[in-house]
């Protein structure tokens, strides 16, 4: 293959919900619109767990090629020889069984976050990927933003000195009268049967900023998992409604504070009026990350020499003008494509070992908070015929 010919990856989309739609529409954008010329993406198949018609409707909705195959079961998708990699876009309650189904079938996998419900499940997925020599990656899309890359470069270059503290918050204000939260009890945000709660859905982003500023930037030989102190308020469904975590990295003299809640909002008006919900603080200054933790758009760099003026860096997420679309999930897809092209089984930006440590932090947080989930979604025993894989109740 000529070096000028982009490497093509053929995707299978497992699930047909909102996140699958957003990711797939990003896959279908022209890579040149984001100045990417070395890889490209094709959507070759989509599956619903129970309805071929639903998959067909999804294909039409995202304006995928007419040749895209529609399947009414996940088993059919993972058996498709034309699929190079499966994107798992189900709720995180289903991730372990769905990703195992794909890996067991010999497929590379990009799996949405939170990666699993337990650290044991994460370890099992990684062991399976390693034993089958497959690529496997947690889809923490924010890590692959040019903004995030710039933050890590600033930290490693010493721009704000040694980083000693990161404070990160992602919360949504859904407080309601009479102690309620403005989600039905069946909604995935609060339903324990779907591993609901603030931590696994929102808190992963707060932890992402703590980890990429305080853990990922540690030299490999000095990697240090944190001590964890957590405070958790539980909702009447059993899920966590407000969770606060202090992570201590003793050898590096650093602390991370990860905050998440369904009661209060990190951005009450969604206009950045509340200021930075992420502050990365070093001995010489700090980096403020502006915008929601999952999709920030600006950095403010303040040092002891700033003299009242912060350095401001804006980051615009590019759009494909022909499709009038661009959300920012394409960068993680580009990373997966390059890893497949280069024969890498894990991403250096989010290696397997780091996904495990993050899940261990969430495990410990939930343990301290007394939050438990049903055996069906917390087991680390793979069952191809699990209702999570078949859609049957």
Tab-separated table of C-alpha atoms in Angstrom:
chain	number	residue	atom	x	y	z
A	1	UNK	CA	0.000	0.000	0.000
A	2	UNK	CA	1.348	3.418	-0.933
A	3	UNK	CA	2.226	5.690	1.967
A	4	UNK	CA	-0.084	8.282	0.392
A	5	UNK	CA	-3.046	5.895	0.581
A	6	UNK	CA	-4.957	6.253	3.860
A	7	UNK	CA	-5.369	3.131	5.959
A	8	UNK	CA	-9.027	2.081	5.952
A	9	UNK	CA	-10.770	0.598	8.974
A	10	UNK	CA	-14.121	-1.156	8.637
A	11	UNK	CA	-16.392	-0.602	11.621
A	12	UNK	CA	-19.251	-2.561	13.116
A	13	UNK	CA	-21.528	-0.575	15.418
A	14	UNK	CA	-22.964	-2.529	18.354
A	15	UNK	CA	-26.130	-0.728	19.573
A	16	UNK	CA	-28.280	2.015	18.083
A	17	UNK	CA	-28.684	4.625	20.832
A	18	UNK	CA	-27.647	8.274	21.005
A	19	UNK	CA	-23.949	7.696	21.638
A	20	UNK	CA	-23.769	5.183	18.774
A	21	UNK	CA	-25.443	7.724	16.492
A	22	UNK	CA	-23.033	10.502	17.465
A	23	UNK	CA	-19.953	8.311	17.043
A	24	UNK	CA	-21.122	6.884	13.721
A	25	UNK	CA	-21.871	10.314	12.298
A	26	UNK	CA	-18.337	11.323	13.273
A	27	UNK	CA	-16.946	8.220	11.541
A	28	UNK	CA	-18.755	9.230	8.352
A	29	UNK	CA	-17.199	12.709	8.230
A	30	UNK	CA	-14.379	13.403	5.804
A	31	UNK	CA	-11.088	13.037	7.738
A	32	UNK	CA	-9.609	15.879	5.696
A	33	UNK	CA	-12.037	18.231	7.456
A	34	UNK	CA	-9.905	17.724	10.580
A	35	UNK	CA	-6.625	17.622	8.635
A	36	UNK	CA	-6.306	13.838	8.900
A	37	UNK	CA	-5.000	12.123	5.769
A	38	UNK	CA	-3.391	8.875	6.963
A	39	UNK	CA	-6.512	6.946	8.050
A	40	UNK	CA	-10.148	6.702	6.994
A	41	UNK	CA	-13.258	4.912	8.253
A	42	UNK	CA	-16.019	2.826	6.735
A	43	UNK	CA	-19.202	1.793	8.529
A	44	UNK	CA	-19.969	-1.663	7.165
A	45	UNK	CA	-22.486	-3.044	9.676
A	46	UNK	CA	-24.815	-2.008	12.490
A	47	UNK	CA	-26.653	-4.224	14.967
A	48	UNK	CA	-29.548	-3.837	17.342
A	49	UNK	CA	-29.900	-6.484	20.012
A	50	UNK	CA	-33.412	-7.418	18.961
A	51	UNK	CA	-34.543	-5.774	15.728
A	52	UNK	CA	-33.040	-5.701	12.255
A	53	UNK	CA	-35.508	-2.943	11.393
A	54	UNK	CA	-34.115	-0.773	14.185
A	55	UNK	CA	-30.596	-1.220	12.789
A	56	UNK	CA	-31.863	-0.345	9.304
A	57	UNK	CA	-33.546	2.786	10.630
A	58	UNK	CA	-30.297	3.774	12.348
A	59	UNK	CA	-28.335	3.354	9.109
A	60	UNK	CA	-30.779	5.622	7.313
A	61	UNK	CA	-30.795	8.185	10.138
A	62	UNK	CA	-27.002	8.619	10.154
A	63	UNK	CA	-26.888	8.611	6.336
A	64	UNK	CA	-24.523	5.660	6.151
A	65	UNK	CA	-23.879	4.006	2.762
A	66	UNK	CA	-26.707	1.867	1.429
A	67	UNK	CA	-24.303	-1.098	1.453
A	68	UNK	CA	-24.120	-0.993	5.270
A	69	UNK	CA	-25.507	-4.235	6.677
A	70	UNK	CA	-28.249	-4.265	9.311
A	71	UNK	CA	-28.363	-7.019	11.904
A	72	UNK	CA	-30.988	-7.877	14.490
A	73	UNK	CA	-28.527	-9.495	16.889
A	74	UNK	CA	-25.078	-8.818	18.294
A	75	UNK	CA	-24.025	-12.392	17.503
A	76	UNK	CA	-24.523	-11.753	13.776
A	77	UNK	CA	-22.454	-8.568	13.917
A	78	UNK	CA	-19.443	-10.103	15.639
A	79	UNK	CA	-19.486	-12.987	13.126
A	80	UNK	CA	-19.295	-10.652	10.104
A	81	UNK	CA	-15.931	-11.251	8.351
A	82	UNK	CA	-16.023	-7.762	6.807
A	83	UNK	CA	-15.810	-6.041	10.210
A	84	UNK	CA	-12.335	-5.085	11.484
A	85	UNK	CA	-13.370	-3.524	14.780
A	86	UNK	CA	-16.503	-3.346	16.911
A	87	UNK	CA	-17.614	-0.148	18.626
A	88	UNK	CA	-19.527	-1.122	21.799
A	89	UNK	CA	-22.059	1.634	22.481
A	90	UNK	CA	-24.416	-0.002	24.969
A	91	UNK	CA	-24.921	1.195	28.586
A	92	UNK	CA	-21.907	0.411	30.767
A	93	UNK	CA	-23.950	-2.270	32.535
A	94	UNK	CA	-23.679	-4.261	29.282
A	95	UNK	CA	-20.079	-3.494	28.334
A	96	UNK	CA	-18.399	-6.543	29.823
A	97	UNK	CA	-20.660	-9.115	28.187
A	98	UNK	CA	-20.871	-7.239	24.859
A	99	UNK	CA	-17.128	-6.585	24.577
A	100	UNK	CA	-16.373	-10.179	25.574
A	101	UNK	CA	-18.742	-11.380	22.862
A	102	UNK	CA	-16.781	-9.394	20.282
A	103	UNK	CA	-13.352	-10.374	21.589
A	104	UNK	CA	-14.384	-14.022	21.806
A	105	UNK	CA	-15.326	-13.818	18.128
A	106	UNK	CA	-11.851	-12.496	17.300
A	107	UNK	CA	-12.822	-8.856	16.808
A	108	UNK	CA	-10.864	-5.785	17.842
A	109	UNK	CA	-12.904	-3.583	20.188
A	110	UNK	CA	-13.382	0.073	21.042
A	111	UNK	CA	-15.648	0.068	24.108
A	112	UNK	CA	-17.457	3.048	25.564
A	113	UNK	CA	-16.731	4.267	29.050
A	114	UNK	CA	-17.057	3.659	31.861
A	115	UNK	CA	-15.349	0.561	30.551
A	116	UNK	CA	-17.084	-1.862	32.905
A	117	UNK	CA	-18.976	-2.041	36.196
A	118	UNK	CA	-16.051	-3.574	38.119
A	119	UNK	CA	-12.276	-3.695	37.884
A	120	UNK	CA	-12.433	-7.505	37.758
A	121	UNK	CA	-14.429	-7.233	34.534
A	122	UNK	CA	-11.873	-4.828	33.076
A	123	UNK	CA	-9.030	-7.186	33.935
A	124	UNK	CA	-10.888	-10.082	32.297
A	125	UNK	CA	-11.448	-8.112	29.086
A	126	UNK	CA	-7.795	-7.130	28.906
A	127	UNK	CA	-6.634	-10.690	29.614
A	128	UNK	CA	-8.879	-11.882	26.786
A	129	UNK	CA	-7.629	-9.236	24.341
A	130	UNK	CA	-4.025	-10.079	25.223
A	131	UNK	CA	-4.507	-13.830	24.881
A	132	UNK	CA	-6.220	-13.403	21.493
A	133	UNK	CA	-3.733	-10.773	20.280
A	134	UNK	CA	-6.487	-8.230	19.667
A	135	UNK	CA	-6.671	-4.459	19.908
A	136	UNK	CA	-8.808	-3.222	22.795
A	137	UNK	CA	-9.379	0.349	23.984
A	138	UNK	CA	-11.630	2.262	26.325
A	139	UNK	CA	-13.404	5.019	24.417
A	140	UNK	CA	-12.571	8.042	26.554
A	141	UNK	CA	-12.916	10.418	23.622
A	142	UNK	CA	-11.816	13.514	25.541
A	143	UNK	CA	-8.252	12.179	25.863
A	144	UNK	CA	-7.738	12.463	22.118
A	145	UNK	CA	-8.821	16.091	21.755
A	146	UNK	CA	-6.031	18.431	20.605
A	147	UNK	CA	-6.888	20.409	23.759
A	148	UNK	CA	-6.086	17.411	25.980
A	149	UNK	CA	-2.887	16.708	24.077
A	150	UNK	CA	-1.860	20.331	24.650
A	151	UNK	CA	-2.572	20.045	28.390
A	152	UNK	CA	-0.344	16.990	28.701
A	153	UNK	CA	2.386	18.751	26.717
A	154	UNK	CA	2.201	21.791	29.006
A	155	UNK	CA	2.482	19.586	32.080
A	156	UNK	CA	5.414	17.501	30.836
A	157	UNK	CA	7.245	20.611	29.590
A	158	UNK	CA	7.102	22.117	33.087
A	159	UNK	CA	5.050	25.132	32.002
A	160	UNK	CA	3.359	25.337	35.412
A	161	UNK	CA	6.060	23.533	37.394
A	162	UNK	CA	5.415	20.294	39.218
A	163	UNK	CA	1.680	19.605	39.307
A	164	UNK	CA	0.502	19.067	42.865
A	165	UNK	CA	-3.278	19.282	42.656
A	166	UNK	CA	-6.090	18.821	40.159
A	167	UNK	CA	-9.709	19.647	40.906
A	168	UNK	CA	-12.218	18.335	38.368
A	169	UNK	CA	-16.005	18.340	38.376
A	170	UNK	CA	-18.699	17.056	36.069
A	171	UNK	CA	-22.173	17.405	37.517
A	172	UNK	CA	-25.670	17.943	36.133
A	173	UNK	CA	-28.301	19.871	38.084
A	174	UNK	CA	-31.330	17.585	38.065
A	175	UNK	CA	-32.526	18.299	41.597
A	176	UNK	CA	-36.309	17.968	41.949
A	177	UNK	CA	-38.882	18.575	44.716
A	178	UNK	CA	-39.427	16.137	47.588
A	179	UNK	CA	-35.909	14.740	47.453
A	180	UNK	CA	-36.327	13.432	43.918
A	181	UNK	CA	-33.969	13.653	40.950
A	182	UNK	CA	-35.434	14.655	37.613
A	183	UNK	CA	-34.985	11.253	36.003
A	184	UNK	CA	-37.497	8.383	36.084
A	185	UNK	CA	-36.310	5.570	38.331
A	186	UNK	CA	-36.000	3.405	35.209
A	187	UNK	CA	-33.598	5.852	33.528
A	188	UNK	CA	-30.035	4.608	33.117
A	189	UNK	CA	-28.756	7.586	35.125
A	190	UNK	CA	-30.334	6.338	38.359
A	191	UNK	CA	-31.325	2.722	37.652
A	192	UNK	CA	-29.067	0.338	39.586
A	193	UNK	CA	-29.970	-2.472	37.170
A	194	UNK	CA	-28.151	-0.438	34.495
A	195	UNK	CA	-25.231	0.478	36.807
A	196	UNK	CA	-26.734	3.932	37.130
A	197	UNK	CA	-25.390	6.755	39.243
A	198	UNK	CA	-23.256	9.832	38.907
A	199	UNK	CA	-19.877	8.118	39.225
A	200	UNK	CA	-19.887	5.640	36.356
A	201	UNK	CA	-21.682	7.958	33.948
A	202	UNK	CA	-20.273	11.412	34.774
A	203	UNK	CA	-17.518	10.918	37.328
A	204	UNK	CA	-15.377	9.055	34.815
A	205	UNK	CA	-14.749	12.429	33.155
A	206	UNK	CA	-13.672	14.100	36.392
A	207	UNK	CA	-11.360	11.132	36.980
A	208	UNK	CA	-10.093	11.418	33.402
A	209	UNK	CA	-8.737	14.892	34.144
A	210	UNK	CA	-7.231	13.819	37.454
A	211	UNK	CA	-5.540	10.856	35.809
A	212	UNK	CA	-4.248	12.533	32.672
A	213	UNK	CA	-2.745	15.370	34.716
A	214	UNK	CA	-1.450	13.482	37.768
A	215	UNK	CA	-1.005	9.829	36.713
A	216	UNK	CA	-0.549	9.581	32.958
A	217	UNK	CA	2.213	12.190	33.016
A	218	UNK	CA	4.202	10.281	35.658
A	219	UNK	CA	7.317	8.578	34.215
A	220	UNK	CA	6.619	4.888	33.580
A	221	UNK	CA	9.149	3.733	36.179
A	222	UNK	CA	7.475	5.957	38.794
A	223	UNK	CA	3.808	5.090	38.109
A	224	UNK	CA	1.875	5.243	41.368
A	225	UNK	CA	-1.739	4.226	41.905
A	226	UNK	CA	-3.543	6.563	44.314
A	227	UNK	CA	-4.939	6.145	47.783
A	228	UNK	CA	-8.691	6.801	47.729
A	229	UNK	CA	-10.996	8.538	50.183
A	230	UNK	CA	-14.596	8.867	49.018
A	231	UNK	CA	-17.880	10.336	50.199
A	232	UNK	CA	-21.065	9.087	48.544
A	233	UNK	CA	-24.717	10.082	48.869
A	234	UNK	CA	-27.075	7.370	47.628
A	235	UNK	CA	-30.369	7.902	45.860
A	236	UNK	CA	-33.400	5.828	46.830
A	237	UNK	CA	-32.752	3.554	43.823
A	238	UNK	CA	-29.420	2.522	45.341
A	239	UNK	CA	-27.337	4.433	42.806
A	240	UNK	CA	-24.993	7.259	43.850
A	241	UNK	CA	-26.405	10.764	43.403
A	242	UNK	CA	-23.420	12.792	44.629
A	243	UNK	CA	-19.874	11.471	44.894
A	244	UNK	CA	-16.657	13.220	45.924
A	245	UNK	CA	-13.254	11.524	45.741
A	246	UNK	CA	-9.853	12.545	47.047
A	247	UNK	CA	-7.002	10.720	45.333
A	248	UNK	CA	-3.595	10.915	46.973
A	249	UNK	CA	-0.363	10.117	45.128
A	250	UNK	CA	2.027	10.146	48.122
A	251	UNK	CA	5.338	9.675	46.282
A	252	UNK	CA	4.488	12.539	43.942
A	253	UNK	CA	3.064	14.749	46.706
A	254	UNK	CA	-0.049	15.323	44.642
A	255	UNK	CA	-3.780	15.239	45.255
A	256	UNK	CA	-6.678	14.878	42.858
A	257	UNK	CA	-10.230	15.880	43.736
A	258	UNK	CA	-12.890	14.367	41.498
A	259	UNK	CA	-16.454	15.595	41.950
A	260	UNK	CA	-19.737	14.507	40.397
A	261	UNK	CA	-23.406	14.983	41.209
A	262	UNK	CA	-26.920	14.673	39.842
A	263	UNK	CA	-28.130	17.404	42.243
A	264	UNK	CA	-25.994	20.407	41.326
A	265	UNK	CA	-24.461	21.528	38.042
A	266	UNK	CA	-20.833	22.265	37.283
A	267	UNK	CA	-22.176	24.663	34.612
A	268	UNK	CA	-25.616	25.925	35.728
A	269	UNK	CA	-26.315	27.953	32.575
A	270	UNK	CA	-24.134	25.971	30.118
A	271	UNK	CA	-22.464	29.253	29.154
A	272	UNK	CA	-19.152	28.896	31.060
A	273	UNK	CA	-20.367	31.566	33.489
A	274	UNK	CA	-19.356	29.472	36.501
A	275	UNK	CA	-15.731	29.418	35.377
A	276	UNK	CA	-13.369	26.480	35.085
A	277	UNK	CA	-14.677	23.149	36.327
A	278	UNK	CA	-11.138	21.761	35.935
A	279	UNK	CA	-8.100	23.384	37.539
A	280	UNK	CA	-4.644	21.816	37.199
A	281	UNK	CA	-2.364	23.470	39.720
A	282	UNK	CA	1.420	23.481	39.720
A	283	UNK	CA	4.145	25.201	41.646
A	284	UNK	CA	4.474	27.928	39.004
A	285	UNK	CA	0.859	28.385	37.982
A	286	UNK	CA	-2.262	26.608	36.822
A	287	UNK	CA	-4.140	25.459	33.741
A	288	UNK	CA	-7.874	26.057	33.725
A	289	UNK	CA	-9.977	23.932	31.385
A	290	UNK	CA	-13.111	25.735	30.203
A	291	UNK	CA	-16.260	23.982	29.050
A	292	UNK	CA	-17.808	20.679	30.129
A	293	UNK	CA	-15.253	18.096	31.239
A	294	UNK	CA	-16.215	15.775	28.391
A	295	UNK	CA	-16.010	18.394	25.611
A	296	UNK	CA	-13.966	21.418	26.701
A	297	UNK	CA	-13.069	24.172	24.255
A	298	UNK	CA	-10.617	26.543	25.928
A	299	UNK	CA	-7.522	26.630	28.124
A	300	UNK	CA	-6.546	29.492	30.408
A	301	UNK	CA	-2.918	29.373	31.520
A	302	UNK	CA	-2.074	31.503	34.541
A	303	UNK	CA	1.453	31.762	35.930
A	304	UNK	CA	3.115	33.869	38.584
A	305	UNK	CA	4.234	36.171	35.762
A	306	UNK	CA	0.773	36.572	34.208
A	307	UNK	CA	0.293	40.004	35.776
A	308	UNK	CA	-3.488	39.787	35.628
A	309	UNK	CA	-3.631	38.421	32.082
A	310	UNK	CA	-4.179	34.729	31.434
A	311	UNK	CA	-2.914	33.146	28.223
A	312	UNK	CA	-6.026	31.917	26.446
A	313	UNK	CA	-6.007	29.065	23.923
A	314	UNK	CA	-9.216	28.255	22.037
A	315	UNK	CA	-9.873	24.876	20.426
A	316	UNK	CA	-12.602	24.555	17.826
A	317	UNK	CA	-13.978	21.115	16.973
A	318	UNK	CA	-13.915	20.964	13.168
A	319	UNK	CA	-16.993	20.190	11.081
A	320	UNK	CA	-17.368	18.386	7.805
A	321	UNK	CA	-19.159	21.125	5.841
A	322	UNK	CA	-20.778	18.673	3.432
A	323	UNK	CA	-22.364	16.728	6.279
A	324	UNK	CA	-22.663	19.752	8.572
A	325	UNK	CA	-21.371	17.601	11.395
A	326	UNK	CA	-18.416	17.202	13.739
A	327	UNK	CA	-18.699	16.306	17.409
A	328	UNK	CA	-15.162	15.313	18.407
A	329	UNK	CA	-15.445	11.541	18.699
A	330	UNK	CA	-13.592	11.029	15.425
A	331	UNK	CA	-10.215	11.605	17.093
A	332	UNK	CA	-10.514	8.463	19.220
A	333	UNK	CA	-11.553	6.547	16.089
A	334	UNK	CA	-8.458	7.873	14.309
A	335	UNK	CA	-6.345	6.634	17.225
A	336	UNK	CA	-7.892	3.171	17.012
A	337	UNK	CA	-7.265	3.106	13.261
A	338	UNK	CA	-3.607	4.037	13.667
A	339	UNK	CA	-3.139	1.387	16.350
A	340	UNK	CA	-4.621	-1.237	14.028
A	341	UNK	CA	-2.442	-0.030	11.158
A	342	UNK	CA	0.706	-0.164	13.288
A	343	UNK	CA	-0.074	-3.494	14.970
A	344	UNK	CA	-0.486	-1.950	18.427
A	345	UNK	CA	-2.894	-3.746	20.752
A	346	UNK	CA	-3.437	-0.818	23.118
A	347	UNK	CA	-3.340	2.964	22.920
A	348	UNK	CA	-0.396	4.742	24.518
A	349	UNK	CA	-2.757	7.605	25.361
A	350	UNK	CA	-4.931	5.284	27.475
A	351	UNK	CA	-3.055	2.012	28.055
A	352	UNK	CA	-4.716	-1.045	29.548
A	353	UNK	CA	-2.912	-0.602	32.855
A	354	UNK	CA	-4.385	2.877	33.290
A	355	UNK	CA	-7.929	1.729	32.523
A	356	UNK	CA	-7.497	-0.890	35.256
A	357	UNK	CA	-6.273	1.625	37.843
A	358	UNK	CA	-9.163	3.984	37.073
A	359	UNK	CA	-11.676	1.154	37.462
A	360	UNK	CA	-10.012	0.174	40.742
A	361	UNK	CA	-10.526	3.736	41.989
A	362	UNK	CA	-14.215	3.547	41.051
A	363	UNK	CA	-14.495	0.112	42.668
A	364	UNK	CA	-13.085	1.453	45.913
A	365	UNK	CA	-15.279	4.560	45.767
A	366	UNK	CA	-18.441	2.492	45.370
A	367	UNK	CA	-17.291	0.122	48.121
A	368	UNK	CA	-16.788	3.017	50.529
A	369	UNK	CA	-20.198	4.380	49.548
A	370	UNK	CA	-21.986	1.068	49.964
A	371	UNK	CA	-23.181	1.034	46.338
A	372	UNK	CA	-23.735	-2.424	44.870
A	373	UNK	CA	-25.079	-3.656	41.556
A	374	UNK	CA	-26.921	-6.857	40.563
A	375	UNK	CA	-24.982	-10.023	39.772
A	376	UNK	CA	-26.169	-10.008	36.154
A	377	UNK	CA	-24.186	-6.861	35.377
A	378	UNK	CA	-21.328	-7.227	37.880
A	379	UNK	CA	-20.243	-10.814	37.205
A	380	UNK	CA	-16.937	-11.338	35.443
A	381	UNK	CA	-18.067	-14.675	34.013
A	382	UNK	CA	-18.665	-14.392	30.284
A	383	UNK	CA	-21.961	-15.768	29.028
A	384	UNK	CA	-22.579	-15.529	25.261
A	385	UNK	CA	-26.281	-16.127	25.913
A	386	UNK	CA	-26.574	-13.530	28.679
A	387	UNK	CA	-29.672	-11.369	28.189
A	388	UNK	CA	-27.191	-8.504	27.939
A	389	UNK	CA	-25.981	-10.105	24.691
A	390	UNK	CA	-29.283	-11.419	23.332
A	391	UNK	CA	-31.683	-8.647	24.355
A	392	UNK	CA	-34.032	-11.278	25.778
A	393	UNK	CA	-35.488	-10.660	29.216
